[in-house]
Amino acid sequence: MVTGSLFLGEIGNPERYKTSKQIEKLAGLHLVENSSGEKRGIKSISKRGRNVLRYVGYLVTNIAISKNKEIKAMYQYKMQQWNKKEKMKVLCGINEKILRMMFAVCKKRQFYRPEEVKKYWREKKVRVRPCKTSIRLQ
């Protein structure tokens, strides 16, 4: 209840936003490149947004990784893909996904359906490694 009310309090009316990218930008989670005239920098999150919204997403991400099977599988897959040192990047990526899911639940006025996450996860897994998997999706 508290997390949902904080989320809605930070974004306001969900009908004002057309896409979930606007929520990411509002939270300051969109990627920017830190570069100068001579050097090309690395991409990182901008942190120009509402820090309470970022914090709420971070808290929900940590809880979802420990309690939700689908999010936990996604986290473990991403941690295998990246180095162990890149844990914060993985957490930020999952944070973006969870904020998008929260926005979709508010915008569509539906309950959370884990089969939608499973469907997305299967599609993502097949797209990443189509040759090495033996799973056939219909």
PDB file of C-alpha atoms in Angstrom:
ATOM      1  CA  MET A   1       0.000   0.000   0.000  1.00  0.00           C
ATOM      2  CA  VAL A   2       2.718   2.456   0.966  1.00  0.00           C
ATOM      3  CA  THR A   3       4.795   1.733  -2.132  1.00  0.00           C
ATOM      4  CA  GLY A   4       1.813   2.095  -4.445  1.00  0.00           C
ATOM      5  CA  SER A   5       0.765   5.340  -2.857  1.00  0.00           C
ATOM      6  CA  LEU A   6       4.316   6.708  -3.073  1.00  0.00           C
ATOM      7  CA  PHE A   7       4.467   5.727  -6.739  1.00  0.00           C
ATOM      8  CA  LEU A   8       1.130   7.368  -7.536  1.00  0.00           C
ATOM      9  CA  GLY A   9       2.025  10.396  -5.433  1.00  0.00           C
ATOM     10  CA  GLU A  10       5.215  10.932  -7.403  1.00  0.00           C
ATOM     11  CA  ILE A  11       3.803  10.448 -10.909  1.00  0.00           C
ATOM     12  CA  GLY A  12       0.389  11.964 -10.300  1.00  0.00           C
ATOM     13  CA  ASN A  13      -2.365  10.955 -12.693  1.00  0.00           C
ATOM     14  CA  PRO A  14      -1.143   8.054 -14.897  1.00  0.00           C
ATOM     15  CA  GLU A  15      -3.422   9.225 -17.703  1.00  0.00           C
ATOM     16  CA  ARG A  16      -1.115  12.217 -18.295  1.00  0.00           C
ATOM     17  CA  TYR A  17       1.625   9.966 -19.681  1.00  0.00           C
ATOM     18  CA  LYS A  18       1.495   8.217 -23.036  1.00  0.00           C
ATOM     19  CA  THR A  19       4.443   5.843 -22.665  1.00  0.00           C
ATOM     20  CA  SER A  20       6.454   4.251 -19.908  1.00  0.00           C
ATOM     21  CA  LYS A  21       9.589   5.992 -21.224  1.00  0.00           C
ATOM     22  CA  GLN A  22       8.179   9.195 -19.763  1.00  0.00           C
ATOM     23  CA  ILE A  23       8.054   7.544 -16.337  1.00  0.00           C
ATOM     24  CA  GLU A  24      11.681   6.427 -16.703  1.00  0.00           C
ATOM     25  CA  LYS A  25      12.668   9.969 -17.587  1.00  0.00           C
ATOM     26  CA  LEU A  26      10.659  11.345 -14.664  1.00  0.00           C
ATOM     27  CA  ALA A  27      12.560   9.009 -12.335  1.00  0.00           C
ATOM     28  CA  GLY A  28      15.903   9.924 -13.902  1.00  0.00           C
ATOM     29  CA  LEU A  29      16.625   6.392 -15.097  1.00  0.00           C
ATOM     30  CA  HIS A  30      17.098   7.175 -18.794  1.00  0.00           C
ATOM     31  CA  LEU A  31      20.614   6.811 -20.158  1.00  0.00           C
ATOM     32  CA  VAL A  32      22.828   9.773 -21.028  1.00  0.00           C
ATOM     33  CA  GLU A  33      26.329   9.807 -22.396  1.00  0.00           C
ATOM     34  CA  ASN A  34      28.988  11.692 -20.467  1.00  0.00           C
ATOM     35  CA  SER A  35      31.331  12.887 -23.191  1.00  0.00           C
ATOM     36  CA  SER A  36      33.434  15.891 -24.094  1.00  0.00           C
ATOM     37  CA  GLY A  37      34.662  17.244 -27.418  1.00  0.00           C
ATOM     38  CA  GLU A  38      37.580  14.831 -27.587  1.00  0.00           C
ATOM     39  CA  LYS A  39      36.463  11.774 -25.637  1.00  0.00           C
ATOM     40  CA  ARG A  40      33.421   9.630 -25.920  1.00  0.00           C
ATOM     41  CA  GLY A  41      32.120   8.826 -22.459  1.00  0.00           C
ATOM     42  CA  ILE A  42      30.252   5.912 -21.041  1.00  0.00           C
ATOM     43  CA  LYS A  43      26.500   5.835 -20.686  1.00  0.00           C
ATOM     44  CA  SER A  44      24.983   6.073 -17.232  1.00  0.00           C
ATOM     45  CA  ILE A  45      21.657   7.038 -15.714  1.00  0.00           C
ATOM     46  CA  SER A  46      21.053  10.769 -15.607  1.00  0.00           C
ATOM     47  CA  LYS A  47      19.757  11.039 -12.012  1.00  0.00           C
ATOM     48  CA  ARG A  48      17.899  14.172 -13.125  1.00  0.00           C
ATOM     49  CA  GLY A  49      14.527  13.310 -11.874  1.00  0.00           C
ATOM     50  CA  ARG A  50      12.599  12.512  -8.782  1.00  0.00           C
ATOM     51  CA  ASN A  51      14.864  10.707  -6.375  1.00  0.00           C
ATOM     52  CA  VAL A  52      11.919   9.415  -4.317  1.00  0.00           C
ATOM     53  CA  LEU A  53      10.577   7.655  -7.419  1.00  0.00           C
ATOM     54  CA  ARG A  54      13.998   6.111  -8.060  1.00  0.00           C
ATOM     55  CA  TYR A  55      14.186   5.022  -4.425  1.00  0.00           C
ATOM     56  CA  VAL A  56      10.714   3.465  -4.515  1.00  0.00           C
ATOM     57  CA  GLY A  57      11.712   1.544  -7.638  1.00  0.00           C
ATOM     58  CA  TYR A  58      14.913   0.381  -5.968  1.00  0.00           C
ATOM     59  CA  LEU A  59      13.030  -0.869  -2.892  1.00  0.00           C
ATOM     60  CA  VAL A  60      10.463  -2.699  -5.008  1.00  0.00           C
ATOM     61  CA  THR A  61      13.272  -4.202  -7.100  1.00  0.00           C
ATOM     62  CA  ASN A  62      15.046  -5.629  -4.069  1.00  0.00           C
ATOM     63  CA  ILE A  63      11.840  -7.117  -2.703  1.00  0.00           C
ATOM     64  CA  ALA A  64      10.807  -8.493  -6.109  1.00  0.00           C
ATOM     65  CA  ILE A  65      14.173 -10.182  -6.608  1.00  0.00           C
ATOM     66  CA  SER A  66      13.811 -12.015  -3.326  1.00  0.00           C
ATOM     67  CA  LYS A  67      10.064 -12.869  -3.533  1.00  0.00           C
ATOM     68  CA  ASN A  68       8.994 -13.005  -7.210  1.00  0.00           C
ATOM     69  CA  LYS A  69      10.100 -16.083  -9.188  1.00  0.00           C
ATOM     70  CA  GLU A  70       9.993 -14.411 -12.601  1.00  0.00           C
ATOM     71  CA  ILE A  71      11.967 -11.339 -11.558  1.00  0.00           C
ATOM     72  CA  LYS A  72      14.447 -13.518  -9.665  1.00  0.00           C
ATOM     73  CA  ALA A  73      15.061 -15.617 -12.792  1.00  0.00           C
ATOM     74  CA  MET A  74      15.553 -12.451 -14.822  1.00  0.00           C
ATOM     75  CA  TYR A  75      18.021 -11.126 -12.228  1.00  0.00           C
ATOM     76  CA  GLN A  76      20.026 -14.355 -12.171  1.00  0.00           C
ATOM     77  CA  TYR A  77      20.167 -14.455 -15.964  1.00  0.00           C
ATOM     78  CA  LYS A  78      21.368 -10.850 -16.166  1.00  0.00           C
ATOM     79  CA  MET A  79      23.980 -11.457 -13.455  1.00  0.00           C
ATOM     80  CA  GLN A  80      25.349 -14.388 -15.442  1.00  0.00           C
ATOM     81  CA  GLN A  81      25.418 -12.244 -18.558  1.00  0.00           C
ATOM     82  CA  TRP A  82      27.227  -9.311 -16.876  1.00  0.00           C
ATOM     83  CA  ASN A  83      30.169  -9.407 -14.504  1.00  0.00           C
ATOM     84  CA  LYS A  84      29.571  -9.641 -10.786  1.00  0.00           C
ATOM     85  CA  LYS A  85      30.957  -6.086 -10.519  1.00  0.00           C
ATOM     86  CA  GLU A  86      28.073  -4.717 -12.595  1.00  0.00           C
ATOM     87  CA  LYS A  87      25.400  -5.507  -9.997  1.00  0.00           C
ATOM     88  CA  MET A  88      24.135  -1.907  -9.834  1.00  0.00           C
ATOM     89  CA  LYS A  89      23.646  -1.800 -13.611  1.00  0.00           C
ATOM     90  CA  VAL A  90      21.585  -4.981 -13.439  1.00  0.00           C
ATOM     91  CA  LEU A  91      19.537  -3.567 -10.554  1.00  0.00           C
ATOM     92  CA  CYS A  92      18.917  -0.336 -12.509  1.00  0.00           C
ATOM     93  CA  GLY A  93      17.771  -2.329 -15.534  1.00  0.00           C
ATOM     94  CA  ILE A  94      15.341  -4.382 -13.486  1.00  0.00           C
ATOM     95  CA  ASN A  95      14.251  -1.188 -11.715  1.00  0.00           C
ATOM     96  CA  GLU A  96      13.260   0.265 -15.100  1.00  0.00           C
ATOM     97  CA  LYS A  97      11.282  -2.872 -15.948  1.00  0.00           C
ATOM     98  CA  ILE A  98       9.450  -2.823 -12.627  1.00  0.00           C
ATOM     99  CA  LEU A  99       8.584   0.875 -12.968  1.00  0.00           C
ATOM    100  CA  ARG A 100       7.222   0.098 -16.446  1.00  0.00           C
ATOM    101  CA  MET A 101       5.138  -2.750 -15.010  1.00  0.00           C
ATOM    102  CA  MET A 102       3.813  -0.525 -12.208  1.00  0.00           C
ATOM    103  CA  PHE A 103       2.901   2.137 -14.760  1.00  0.00           C
ATOM    104  CA  ALA A 104       1.133  -0.418 -16.967  1.00  0.00           C
ATOM    105  CA  VAL A 105      -0.862  -1.740 -14.015  1.00  0.00           C
ATOM    106  CA  CYS A 106      -1.943   1.805 -13.110  1.00  0.00           C
ATOM    107  CA  LYS A 107      -2.666   2.864 -16.680  1.00  0.00           C
ATOM    108  CA  LYS A 108      -4.656  -0.229 -17.693  1.00  0.00           C
ATOM    109  CA  ARG A 109      -6.292  -0.588 -14.266  1.00  0.00           C
ATOM    110  CA  GLN A 110      -5.660  -4.320 -14.116  1.00  0.00           C
ATOM    111  CA  PHE A 111      -4.107  -6.638 -11.586  1.00  0.00           C
ATOM    112  CA  TYR A 112      -0.512  -7.825 -11.905  1.00  0.00           C
ATOM    113  CA  ARG A 113      -0.357 -10.960 -14.036  1.00  0.00           C
ATOM    114  CA  PRO A 114       2.841 -13.012 -13.728  1.00  0.00           C
ATOM    115  CA  GLU A 115       2.105 -14.896 -16.968  1.00  0.00           C
ATOM    116  CA  GLU A 116       2.706 -11.647 -18.868  1.00  0.00           C
ATOM    117  CA  VAL A 117       6.173 -11.414 -17.316  1.00  0.00           C
ATOM    118  CA  LYS A 118       6.801 -15.084 -18.107  1.00  0.00           C
ATOM    119  CA  LYS A 119       5.752 -14.523 -21.719  1.00  0.00           C
ATOM    120  CA  TYR A 120       8.084 -11.545 -22.020  1.00  0.00           C
ATOM    121  CA  TRP A 121      10.889 -13.462 -20.355  1.00  0.00           C
ATOM    122  CA  ARG A 122      10.509 -16.459 -22.704  1.00  0.00           C
ATOM    123  CA  GLU A 123      10.502 -14.208 -25.749  1.00  0.00           C
ATOM    124  CA  LYS A 124      13.538 -12.338 -24.477  1.00  0.00           C
ATOM    125  CA  LYS A 125      15.422 -15.533 -23.681  1.00  0.00           C
ATOM    126  CA  VAL A 126      14.743 -17.016 -27.115  1.00  0.00           C
ATOM    127  CA  ARG A 127      15.753 -13.780 -28.853  1.00  0.00           C
ATOM    128  CA  VAL A 128      19.043 -13.591 -26.972  1.00  0.00           C
ATOM    129  CA  ARG A 129      20.168 -17.151 -27.667  1.00  0.00           C
ATOM    130  CA  PRO A 130      18.042 -18.711 -30.427  1.00  0.00           C
ATOM    131  CA  CYS A 131      20.539 -21.410 -31.429  1.00  0.00           C
ATOM    132  CA  LYS A 132      21.511 -22.746 -28.013  1.00  0.00           C
ATOM    133  CA  THR A 133      18.061 -23.392 -26.582  1.00  0.00           C
ATOM    134  CA  SER A 134      15.943 -26.454 -27.094  1.00  0.00           C
ATOM    135  CA  ILE A 135      12.706 -24.811 -25.908  1.00  0.00           C
ATOM    136  CA  ARG A 136      10.076 -24.489 -28.598  1.00  0.00           C
ATOM    137  CA  LEU A 137       7.442 -21.852 -28.141  1.00  0.00           C
ATOM    138  CA  GLN A 138       4.130 -22.098 -29.930  1.00  0.00           C
TER     139      GLN A 138
END
